[in-house]
Each structure stands twice: as structure tokens, then as C-alpha cells.
Tab-separated table of C-alpha atoms and ligand atoms in Angstrom:
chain	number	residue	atom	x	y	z
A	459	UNK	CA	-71.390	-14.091	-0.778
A	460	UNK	CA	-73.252	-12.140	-3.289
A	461	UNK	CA	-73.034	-7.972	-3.386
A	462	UNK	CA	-76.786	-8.374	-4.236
A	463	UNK	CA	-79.788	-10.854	-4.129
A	464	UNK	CA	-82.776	-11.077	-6.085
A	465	UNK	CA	-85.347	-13.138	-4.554
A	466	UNK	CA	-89.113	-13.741	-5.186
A	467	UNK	CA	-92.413	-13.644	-3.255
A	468	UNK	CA	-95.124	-16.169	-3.717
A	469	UNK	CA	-98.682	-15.052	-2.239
A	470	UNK	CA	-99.996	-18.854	-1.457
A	471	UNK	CA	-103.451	-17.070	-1.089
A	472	UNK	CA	-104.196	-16.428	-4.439
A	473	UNK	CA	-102.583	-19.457	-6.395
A	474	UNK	CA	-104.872	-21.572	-8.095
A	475	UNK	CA	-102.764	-24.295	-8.763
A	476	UNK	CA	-103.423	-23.776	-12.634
A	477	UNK	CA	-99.478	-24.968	-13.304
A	478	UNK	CA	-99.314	-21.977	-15.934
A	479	UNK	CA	-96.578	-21.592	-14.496
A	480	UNK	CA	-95.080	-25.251	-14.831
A	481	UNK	CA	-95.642	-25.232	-18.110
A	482	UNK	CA	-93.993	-21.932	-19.235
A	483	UNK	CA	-90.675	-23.174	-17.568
A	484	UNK	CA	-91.322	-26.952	-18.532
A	485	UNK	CA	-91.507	-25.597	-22.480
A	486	UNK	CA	-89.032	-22.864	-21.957
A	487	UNK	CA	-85.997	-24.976	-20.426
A	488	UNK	CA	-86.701	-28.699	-19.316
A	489	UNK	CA	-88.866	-30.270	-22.246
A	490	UNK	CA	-85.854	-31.911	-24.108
A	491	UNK	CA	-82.291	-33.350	-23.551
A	492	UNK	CA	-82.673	-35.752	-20.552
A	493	UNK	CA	-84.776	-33.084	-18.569
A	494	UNK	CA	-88.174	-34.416	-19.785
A	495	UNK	CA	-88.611	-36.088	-16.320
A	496	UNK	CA	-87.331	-32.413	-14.440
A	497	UNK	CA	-89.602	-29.345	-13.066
A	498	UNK	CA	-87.606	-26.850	-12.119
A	499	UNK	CA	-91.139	-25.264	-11.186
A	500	UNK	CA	-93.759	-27.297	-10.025
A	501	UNK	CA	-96.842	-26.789	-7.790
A	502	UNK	CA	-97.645	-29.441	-5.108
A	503	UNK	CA	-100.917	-29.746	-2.661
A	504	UNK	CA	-100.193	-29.013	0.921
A	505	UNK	CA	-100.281	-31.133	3.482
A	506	UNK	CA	-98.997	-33.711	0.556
A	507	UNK	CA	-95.535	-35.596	0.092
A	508	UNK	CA	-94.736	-32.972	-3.077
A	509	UNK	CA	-92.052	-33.925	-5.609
A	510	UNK	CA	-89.762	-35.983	-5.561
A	511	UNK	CA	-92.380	-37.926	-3.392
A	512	UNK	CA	-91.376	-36.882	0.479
A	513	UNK	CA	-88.502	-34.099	-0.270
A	514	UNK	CA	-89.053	-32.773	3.312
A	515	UNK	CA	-87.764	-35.921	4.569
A	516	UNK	CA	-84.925	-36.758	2.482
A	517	UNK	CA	-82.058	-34.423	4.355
A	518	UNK	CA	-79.256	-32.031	3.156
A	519	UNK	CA	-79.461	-28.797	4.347
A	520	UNK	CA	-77.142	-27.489	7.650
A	521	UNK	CA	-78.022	-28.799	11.430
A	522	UNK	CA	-77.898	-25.870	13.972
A	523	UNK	CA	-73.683	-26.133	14.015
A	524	UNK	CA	-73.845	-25.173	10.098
A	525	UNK	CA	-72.705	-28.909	9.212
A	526	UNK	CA	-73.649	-30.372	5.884
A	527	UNK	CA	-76.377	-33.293	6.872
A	528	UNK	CA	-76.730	-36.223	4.978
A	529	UNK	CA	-79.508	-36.247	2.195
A	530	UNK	CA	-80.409	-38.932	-0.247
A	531	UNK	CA	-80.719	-38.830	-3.796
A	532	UNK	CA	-84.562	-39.692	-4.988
A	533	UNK	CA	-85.306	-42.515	-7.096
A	534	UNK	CA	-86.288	-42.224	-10.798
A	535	UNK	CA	-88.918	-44.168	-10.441
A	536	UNK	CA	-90.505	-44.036	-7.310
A	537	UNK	CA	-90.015	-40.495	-5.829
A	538	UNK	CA	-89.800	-38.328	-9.400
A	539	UNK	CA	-91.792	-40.291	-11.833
A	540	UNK	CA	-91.079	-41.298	-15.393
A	541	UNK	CA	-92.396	-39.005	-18.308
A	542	UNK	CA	-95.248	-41.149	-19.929
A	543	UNK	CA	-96.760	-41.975	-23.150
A	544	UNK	CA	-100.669	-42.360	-23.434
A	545	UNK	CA	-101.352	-45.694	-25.513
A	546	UNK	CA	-104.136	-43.889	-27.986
A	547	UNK	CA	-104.720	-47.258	-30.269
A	548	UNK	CA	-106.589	-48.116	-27.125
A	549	UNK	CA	-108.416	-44.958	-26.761
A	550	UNK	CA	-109.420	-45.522	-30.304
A	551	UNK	CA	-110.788	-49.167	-30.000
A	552	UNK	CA	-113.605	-47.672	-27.507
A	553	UNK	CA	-110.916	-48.485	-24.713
A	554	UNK	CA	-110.435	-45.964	-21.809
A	555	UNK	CA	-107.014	-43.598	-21.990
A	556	UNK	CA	-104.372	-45.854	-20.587
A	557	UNK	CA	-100.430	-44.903	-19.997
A	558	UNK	CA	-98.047	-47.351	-21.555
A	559	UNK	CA	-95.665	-47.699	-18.219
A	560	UNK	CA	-96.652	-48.551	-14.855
A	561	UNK	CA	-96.661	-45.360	-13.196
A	562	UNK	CA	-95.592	-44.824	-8.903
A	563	UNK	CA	-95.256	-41.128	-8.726
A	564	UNK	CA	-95.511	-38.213	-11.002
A	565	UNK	CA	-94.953	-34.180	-10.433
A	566	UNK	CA	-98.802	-33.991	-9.396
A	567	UNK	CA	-99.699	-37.191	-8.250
A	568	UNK	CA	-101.407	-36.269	-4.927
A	569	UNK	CA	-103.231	-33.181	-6.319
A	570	UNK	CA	-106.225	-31.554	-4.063
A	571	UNK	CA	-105.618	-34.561	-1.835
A	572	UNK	CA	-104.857	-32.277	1.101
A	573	UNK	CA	-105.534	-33.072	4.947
A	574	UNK	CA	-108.281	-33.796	7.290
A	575	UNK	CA	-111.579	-35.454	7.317
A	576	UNK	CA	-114.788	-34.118	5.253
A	577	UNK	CA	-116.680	-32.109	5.963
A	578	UNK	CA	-113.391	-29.927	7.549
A	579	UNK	CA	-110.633	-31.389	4.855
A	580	UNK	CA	-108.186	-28.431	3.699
A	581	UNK	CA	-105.304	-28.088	1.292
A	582	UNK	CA	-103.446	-24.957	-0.613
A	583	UNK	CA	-101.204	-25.027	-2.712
A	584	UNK	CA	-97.199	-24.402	-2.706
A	585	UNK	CA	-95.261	-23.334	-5.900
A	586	UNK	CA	-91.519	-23.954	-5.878
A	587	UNK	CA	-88.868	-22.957	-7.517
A	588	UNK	CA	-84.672	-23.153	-6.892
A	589	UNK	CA	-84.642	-21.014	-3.491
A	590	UNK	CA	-81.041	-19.460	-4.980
A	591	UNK	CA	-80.515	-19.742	-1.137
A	592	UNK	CA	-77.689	-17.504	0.463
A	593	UNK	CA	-75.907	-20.559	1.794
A	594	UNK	CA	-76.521	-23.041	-0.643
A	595	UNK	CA	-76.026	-27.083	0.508
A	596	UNK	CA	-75.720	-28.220	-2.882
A	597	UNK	CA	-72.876	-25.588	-3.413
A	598	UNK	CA	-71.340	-27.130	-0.097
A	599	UNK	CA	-71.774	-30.541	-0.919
A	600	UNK	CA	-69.984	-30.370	-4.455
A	601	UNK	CA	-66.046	-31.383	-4.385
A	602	UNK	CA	-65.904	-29.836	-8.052
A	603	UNK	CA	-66.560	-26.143	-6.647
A	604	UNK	CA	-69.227	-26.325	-10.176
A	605	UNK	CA	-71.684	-24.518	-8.219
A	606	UNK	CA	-71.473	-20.547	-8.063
A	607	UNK	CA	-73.682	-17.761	-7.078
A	608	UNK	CA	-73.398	-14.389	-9.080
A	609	UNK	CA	-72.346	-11.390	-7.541
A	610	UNK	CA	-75.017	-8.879	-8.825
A	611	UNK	CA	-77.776	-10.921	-8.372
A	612	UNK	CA	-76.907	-14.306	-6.012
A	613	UNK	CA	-78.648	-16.245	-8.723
A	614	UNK	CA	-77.168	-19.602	-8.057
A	615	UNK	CA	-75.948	-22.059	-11.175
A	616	UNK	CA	-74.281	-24.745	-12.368
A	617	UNK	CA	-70.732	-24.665	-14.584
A	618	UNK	CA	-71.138	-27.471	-16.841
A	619	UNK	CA	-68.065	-27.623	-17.786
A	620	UNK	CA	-66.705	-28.171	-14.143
A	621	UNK	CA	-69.382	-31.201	-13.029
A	622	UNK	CA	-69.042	-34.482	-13.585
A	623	UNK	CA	-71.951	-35.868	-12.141
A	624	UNK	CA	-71.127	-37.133	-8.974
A	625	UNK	CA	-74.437	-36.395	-7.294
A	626	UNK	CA	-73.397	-34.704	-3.897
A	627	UNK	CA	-75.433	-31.747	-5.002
A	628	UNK	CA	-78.840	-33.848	-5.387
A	629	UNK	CA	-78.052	-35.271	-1.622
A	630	UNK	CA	-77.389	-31.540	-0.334
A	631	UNK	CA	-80.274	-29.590	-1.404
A	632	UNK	CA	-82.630	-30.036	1.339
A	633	UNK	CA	-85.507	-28.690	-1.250
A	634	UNK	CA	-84.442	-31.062	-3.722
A	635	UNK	CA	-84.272	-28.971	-6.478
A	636	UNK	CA	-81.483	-29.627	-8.361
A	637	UNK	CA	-81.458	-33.006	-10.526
A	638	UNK	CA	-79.605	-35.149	-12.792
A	639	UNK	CA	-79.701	-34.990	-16.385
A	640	UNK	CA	-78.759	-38.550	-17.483
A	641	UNK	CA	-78.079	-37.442	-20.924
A	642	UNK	CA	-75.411	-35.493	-20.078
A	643	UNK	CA	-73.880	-36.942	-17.072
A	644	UNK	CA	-74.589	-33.842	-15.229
A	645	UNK	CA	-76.663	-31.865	-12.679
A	646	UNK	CA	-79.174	-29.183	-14.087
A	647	UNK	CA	-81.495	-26.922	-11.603
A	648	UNK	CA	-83.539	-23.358	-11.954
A	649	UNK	CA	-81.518	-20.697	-13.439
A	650	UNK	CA	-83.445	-17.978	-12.511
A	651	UNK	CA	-84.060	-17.591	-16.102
A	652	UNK	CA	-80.871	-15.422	-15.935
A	653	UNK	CA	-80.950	-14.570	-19.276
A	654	UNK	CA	-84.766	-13.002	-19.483
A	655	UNK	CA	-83.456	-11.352	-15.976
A	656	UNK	CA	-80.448	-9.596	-17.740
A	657	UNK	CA	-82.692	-8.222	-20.274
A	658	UNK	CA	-85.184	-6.880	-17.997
A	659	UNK	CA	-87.572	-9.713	-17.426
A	660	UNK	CA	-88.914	-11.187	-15.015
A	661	UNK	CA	-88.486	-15.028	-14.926
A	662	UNK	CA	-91.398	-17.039	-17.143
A	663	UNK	CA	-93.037	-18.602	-14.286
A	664	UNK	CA	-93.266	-15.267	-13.060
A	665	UNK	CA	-94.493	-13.501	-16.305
A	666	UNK	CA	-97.215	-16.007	-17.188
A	667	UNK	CA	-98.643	-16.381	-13.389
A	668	UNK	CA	-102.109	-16.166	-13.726
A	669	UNK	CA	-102.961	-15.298	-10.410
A	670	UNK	CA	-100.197	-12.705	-10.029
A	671	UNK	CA	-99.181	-14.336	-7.103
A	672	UNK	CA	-95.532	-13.453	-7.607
A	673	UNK	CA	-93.242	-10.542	-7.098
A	674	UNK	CA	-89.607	-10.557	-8.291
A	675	UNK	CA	-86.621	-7.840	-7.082
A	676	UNK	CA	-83.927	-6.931	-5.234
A	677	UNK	CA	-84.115	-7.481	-1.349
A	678	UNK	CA	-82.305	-4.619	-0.914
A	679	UNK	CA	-84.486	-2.601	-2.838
A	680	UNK	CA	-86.163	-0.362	-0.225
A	681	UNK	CA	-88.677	1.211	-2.825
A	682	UNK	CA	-89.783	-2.238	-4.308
A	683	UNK	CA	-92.191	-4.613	-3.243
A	684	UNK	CA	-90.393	-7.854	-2.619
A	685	UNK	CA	-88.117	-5.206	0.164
A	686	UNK	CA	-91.145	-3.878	1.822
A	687	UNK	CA	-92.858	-8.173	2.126
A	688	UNK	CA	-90.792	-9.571	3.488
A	689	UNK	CA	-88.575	-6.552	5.561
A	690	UNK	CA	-91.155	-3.974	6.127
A	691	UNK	CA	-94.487	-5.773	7.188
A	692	UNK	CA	-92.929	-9.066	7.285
A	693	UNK	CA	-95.413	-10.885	5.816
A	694	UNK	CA	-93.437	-13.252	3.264
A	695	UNK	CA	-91.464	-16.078	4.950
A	696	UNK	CA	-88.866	-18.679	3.892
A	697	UNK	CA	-90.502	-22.221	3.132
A	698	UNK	CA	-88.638	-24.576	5.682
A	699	UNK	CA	-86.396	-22.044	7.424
A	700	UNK	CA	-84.750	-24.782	9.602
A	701	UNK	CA	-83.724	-26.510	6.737
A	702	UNK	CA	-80.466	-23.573	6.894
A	703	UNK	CA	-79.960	-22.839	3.473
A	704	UNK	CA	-81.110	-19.348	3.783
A	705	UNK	CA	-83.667	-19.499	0.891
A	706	UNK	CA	-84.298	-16.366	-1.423
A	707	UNK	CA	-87.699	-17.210	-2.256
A	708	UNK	CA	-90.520	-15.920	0.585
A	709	UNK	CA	-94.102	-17.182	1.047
A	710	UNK	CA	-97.045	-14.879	2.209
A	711	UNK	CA	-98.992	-17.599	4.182
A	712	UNK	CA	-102.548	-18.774	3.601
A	713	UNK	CA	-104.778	-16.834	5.759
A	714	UNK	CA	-108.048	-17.433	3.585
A	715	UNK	CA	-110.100	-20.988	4.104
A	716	UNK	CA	-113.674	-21.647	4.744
A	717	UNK	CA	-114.326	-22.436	8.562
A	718	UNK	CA	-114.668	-25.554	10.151
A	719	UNK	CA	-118.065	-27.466	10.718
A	720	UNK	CA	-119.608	-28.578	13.526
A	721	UNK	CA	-121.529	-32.161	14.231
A	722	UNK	CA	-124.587	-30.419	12.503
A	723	UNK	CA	-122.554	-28.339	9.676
A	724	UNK	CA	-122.913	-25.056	11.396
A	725	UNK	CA	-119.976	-23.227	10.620
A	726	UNK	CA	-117.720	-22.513	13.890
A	727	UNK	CA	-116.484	-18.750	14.155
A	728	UNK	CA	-112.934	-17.912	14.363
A	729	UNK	CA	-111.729	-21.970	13.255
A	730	UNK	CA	-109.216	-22.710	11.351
A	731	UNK	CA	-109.003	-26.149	9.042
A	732	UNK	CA	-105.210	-25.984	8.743
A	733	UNK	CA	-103.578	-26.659	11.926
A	734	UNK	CA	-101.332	-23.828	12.845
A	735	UNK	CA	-98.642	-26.429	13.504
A	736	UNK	CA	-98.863	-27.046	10.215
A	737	UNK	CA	-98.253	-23.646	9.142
A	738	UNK	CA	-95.225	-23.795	11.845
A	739	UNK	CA	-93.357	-26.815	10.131
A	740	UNK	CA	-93.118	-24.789	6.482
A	741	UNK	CA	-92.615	-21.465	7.727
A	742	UNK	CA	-91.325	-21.022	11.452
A	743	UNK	CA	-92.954	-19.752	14.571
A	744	UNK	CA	-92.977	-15.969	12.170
A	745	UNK	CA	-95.925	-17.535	10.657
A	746	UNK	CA	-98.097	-16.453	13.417
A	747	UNK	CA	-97.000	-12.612	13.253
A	748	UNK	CA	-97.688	-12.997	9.522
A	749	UNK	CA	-100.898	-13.743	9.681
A	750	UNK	CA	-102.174	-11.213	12.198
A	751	UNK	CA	-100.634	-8.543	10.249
A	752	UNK	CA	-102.712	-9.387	7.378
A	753	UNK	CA	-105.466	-9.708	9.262
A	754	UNK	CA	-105.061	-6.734	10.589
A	755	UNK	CA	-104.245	-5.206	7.445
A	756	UNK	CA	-107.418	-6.280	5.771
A	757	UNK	CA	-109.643	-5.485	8.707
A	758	UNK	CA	-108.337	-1.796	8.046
A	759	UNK	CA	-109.074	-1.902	4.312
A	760	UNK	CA	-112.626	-3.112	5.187
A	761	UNK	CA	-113.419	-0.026	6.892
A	762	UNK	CA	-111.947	1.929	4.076
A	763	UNK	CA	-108.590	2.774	5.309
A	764	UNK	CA	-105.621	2.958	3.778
A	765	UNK	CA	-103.664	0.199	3.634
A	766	UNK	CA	-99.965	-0.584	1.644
A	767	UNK	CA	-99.535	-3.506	2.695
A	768	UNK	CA	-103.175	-4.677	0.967
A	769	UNK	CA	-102.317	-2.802	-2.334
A	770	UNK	CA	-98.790	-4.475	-3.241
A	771	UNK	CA	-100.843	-7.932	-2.563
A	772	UNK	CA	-103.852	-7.037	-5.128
A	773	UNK	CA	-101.214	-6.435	-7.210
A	774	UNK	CA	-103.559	-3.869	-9.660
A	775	UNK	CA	-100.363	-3.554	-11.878
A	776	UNK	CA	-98.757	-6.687	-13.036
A	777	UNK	CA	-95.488	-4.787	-14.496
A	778	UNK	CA	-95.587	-3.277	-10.696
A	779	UNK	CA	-94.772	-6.703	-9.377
A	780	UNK	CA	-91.405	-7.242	-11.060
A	781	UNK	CA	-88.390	-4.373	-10.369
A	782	UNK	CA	-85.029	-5.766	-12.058
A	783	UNK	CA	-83.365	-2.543	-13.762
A	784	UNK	CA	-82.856	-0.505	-10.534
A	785	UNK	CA	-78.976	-0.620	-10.224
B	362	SF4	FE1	-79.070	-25.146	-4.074
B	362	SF4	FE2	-81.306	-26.344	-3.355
B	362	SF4	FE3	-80.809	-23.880	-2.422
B	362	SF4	FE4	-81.420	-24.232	-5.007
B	362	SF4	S1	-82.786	-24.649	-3.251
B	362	SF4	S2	-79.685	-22.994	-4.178
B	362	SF4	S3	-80.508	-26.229	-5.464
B	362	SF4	S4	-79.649	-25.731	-1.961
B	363	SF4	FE1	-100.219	-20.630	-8.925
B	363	SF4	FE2	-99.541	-18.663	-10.622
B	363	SF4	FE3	-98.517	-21.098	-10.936
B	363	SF4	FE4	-101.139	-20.685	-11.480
B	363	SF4	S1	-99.388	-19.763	-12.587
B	363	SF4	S2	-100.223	-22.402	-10.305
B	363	SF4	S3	-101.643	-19.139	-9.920
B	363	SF4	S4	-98.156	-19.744	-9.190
């Protein structure tokens, strides 16, 4: 148990699924040394099988007893996806762009495939990161005791000197967000980018988010904004709450999407694409309280009222968004 816990909010409606973020912790930390194939961030289309291909299905986590449940550990091949090379003498004999492998599955492969049927298909988009989750299954499952969480901050790692890469970890993690680096022998996951943190930083997915869609602090932090999301108005929910790891990073759920069409594309009132069951699945039966409070929030701040709740998620200030050095 850690004294504190920083944690971050992720406001699904304004991500534009530009990977910015991807690619600032891709060139940062995983670009080299057996972690070419690793994203420690990645962004996946919703309703979509993610990466590794299916992760919601491939156990760990706690059942309702707090018992470690089996997981599997995803395939290479098939569920993360090789890194690739593009075969350019091709390219340059008037060819089209091929890859040199035979690819099954990459970090993106289903992109802006989504759900439904045109003319009402819908998809958004989920960023994920490490939830540095309060009870941890890959910290459970390991027989080394490698895995720690920090007192000050709960940001949950790995001692390399302690694993041996047995795996248990990869199984245990029901988010599947901790992975082996073959190079090494050993498992390698988000670190919070701990060391930006302890300077003051906010972590580079963070930093470089384009659509300032995410807030970093302390959850105990009753001035800061991450404190008043997800305590105050409640609006910022764990992704897969069932999954009973207790995860420290919170979701403000997609309220935004066109309507739905009818037989003669008239555009029904009040409809919804995304079936609320949908909704339900990643973020409990809270998602329905979410979403009327920002509706109601942003009904208010159409007729010119004040509204708190409204400001924090414009997010006018970008340095606003991140409060580390209030110890
Ligand atoms: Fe461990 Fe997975 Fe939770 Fe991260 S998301 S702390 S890897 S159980
Ligand atoms: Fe979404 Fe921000 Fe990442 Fe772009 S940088 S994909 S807006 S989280």
C-alpha cells in the first residue's frame, strides 16, 4: 500500500487518435533493446479487439473473492505483432509499398474499424497506459516479489535485478500491459516516466497530448483536477473496473457522437450510436451518472452559467492539467 497515488485522467471526448502520444513514449523508452515490438502507450479503436489482439479476454485480474484468475500470455506473432521492415527496392521498381514479413496483428491494426452498420457505425478511441493499479495482479502473480509500488507516488515497477523472466506477471495483468523483453530475459512495462515525474514533469505521453486530453496528480489532492474528476463530480471512471486491479488511470466517457439515422437519413433526436451496454462493459454501471452530469454540466454552460466542472475539461491552461510538486 502506497502513502500516496498519482493517477491520470483521460477525456475520451477529445482524443483524436493522432498517437502523438505513442510516439513520444515509443522514442522516449521502447524503440531499442528487445522493446521494438512493446507500447507501453498505445491508442486502440473502440468497440475493437485492441492490443495484444483481444486483451479483454485473456484473464488475470481478481474474481469477486480477490483470487488471482488465470490469464494467458499473448503470442508474438498473432496477438502483438512483429515490428516490420518496408521492402523499398520494390517501391522503387514502380512496385506498391510492401512489408517484408507476413504480418497478423500490429498495435493499430483495426483502426476506425469501430461497430455497427453504415449509415449508424460508431467508434472512439481509448488510450492506455500501465493503470499503476492499487492492487496490482502482476505484482500478485510474481514468485520473485520483483514487482513494487512506491510509497510517495504508487507508481508501480519492475526490479530488474530480482526477475528472471518467468512470465506470471504477463498472465496476471488483466490489461496486459506489462511484456517481455526477449533481449534481456525479463519483463518491462510503463514506468510512469518516474524520472520526468521526480523532476516535475508530467509523463511524455502526457506532455505532448495534442488534444490535452490528459490530466496528471495526486488523488488526494483536493485542490487539483485529477481529485475533483474523478471524486468531486465523478465524471472519470476506471476502464474495466471488474477486472479488480483497482486501476489509477480514470476515463471521462464519450458523451459526444453524431445521432443515429433513420430508414430515410433523418437524424433521430436523443439516439445514441454506441450502445450504453457498451459503455457498461469498460466502465461499470457509474457510466450512466457520468454522463448525465456532463450533460448537465454543459447544458448549464450553454445558457452561460458557471460551470467547474466544464472549465477543468477545456483545459484553457495546459500547465493547469498536470500538479506533481504539491507535497
Ligand atoms: Fe500491473 Fe497491469 Fe495494473 Fe500495470 S495495469 S499495475 S501491469 S496489473
Ligand atoms: Fe489522443 Fe492525445 Fe494520444 Fe493524440 S496525443 S492520440 S489526442 S491521447
Amino acid at each position: 500500500m502506497s502513502k500516496r497515488q498519482l493517477a491520470m485522467v483521460m477525456d475520451l471526448n477529445k482524443c483524436i487518435g493522432c498517437q502523438t502520444c505513442t510516439v513520444a513514449c515509443k522514442t522516449q523508452w521502447t524503440n531499442r533493446n528487445g522493446r521494438e515490438y512493446m507500447y507501453w502507450n498505445n491508442v486502440e479503436t473502440h468497440p475493437g479487439a485492441g492490443y495484444p489482439r483481444n486483451w479483454m479476454e485473456a484473464g488475470g485480474g481478481f474474481d469477486q473473492d480477490g483470487n488471482l484468475k488465470d490469464g494467458i500470455i499473448p503470442d508474438l506473432a498473432l496477438d502483438y505483432g512483429v515490428p516490420w521492415d518496408y521492402n523499398h527496392d520494390e517501391l522503387f521498381n514502380g512496385s506498391l509499398l510492401q512489408t517484408k514479413s507476413d504480418l497478423q496483428w500490429g498495435p493499430n491494426w483495426d483502426e476506425d474499424v469501430g461497430g455497427g452498420e453504415y449509415p449508424n457505425s460508431y467508434f472512439f478511441y481509448i488510450p492506455r497506459i500501465c493503470n499503476h493499479c492499487s492492487n496490482p495482479g502482476c505484482l500478485a502473480a510474481c514468485p520473485r516479489e520483483a514487482i513494487f509500488k512506491r510509497e510517495q507516488d504508487g507508481i508501480v515497477l519492475v526490479d530488474l535485478e530480482r526477475c528472471q523472466g518467468y512470465r506470471y506477471c504477463i498472465a496476471g495483468c488483466p490489461y496486459k500491459k506489462i511484456y517481455f523483453n526477449p533481449k534481456i530475459s525479463k519483463s518491462e512495462k510503463c514506468i510512469f516516466c518516474f524520472p520526468r515525474v521526480e523532476r516535475g514533469l508530467p509523463p511524455a505521453c502526457a506532455h505532448q497530448c495534442v488534444g490535452r486530453i490528459r490530466f496528471v496528480g495526486f488523488l488526494d489532492d483536493e485542490e487539483g483536477q485529477v481529485y475533483k474528476l474523478v471524486h468531486k463530480y465523478k465524471v472519470a471512471l476506471p476502464l474495466r473496473p471488474d477486472f479488480g486491479t483497482q486501476p489509477n488511470v480514470y476515463y471521462v466517457p464519450p458523451l459526444f457522437e453524431p445521432p443515429k439515422f433513420d430508414d430515410n437519413m433523418a437524424p433521430i433526436e436523443g439516439s445514441r450510436r454506441t450502445p450504453i451496454e457498451y459503455l457498461e462493459l469498460l466502465f461499470g454501471k457509474e457510466v450512466h451518472q457520468a454522463l448525465e452530469t456532463l450533460r448537465k454540466e454543459m447544458e448549464k454552460r450553454a445558457r452561460g452559467e458557471e460551470s467547474e466542472l466544464m472549465d477543468i475539461l477545456i483545459a484553457y491552461s495546459h500547465r493547469d492539467m498536470f500538479r506533481l510538486d504539491n507535497n
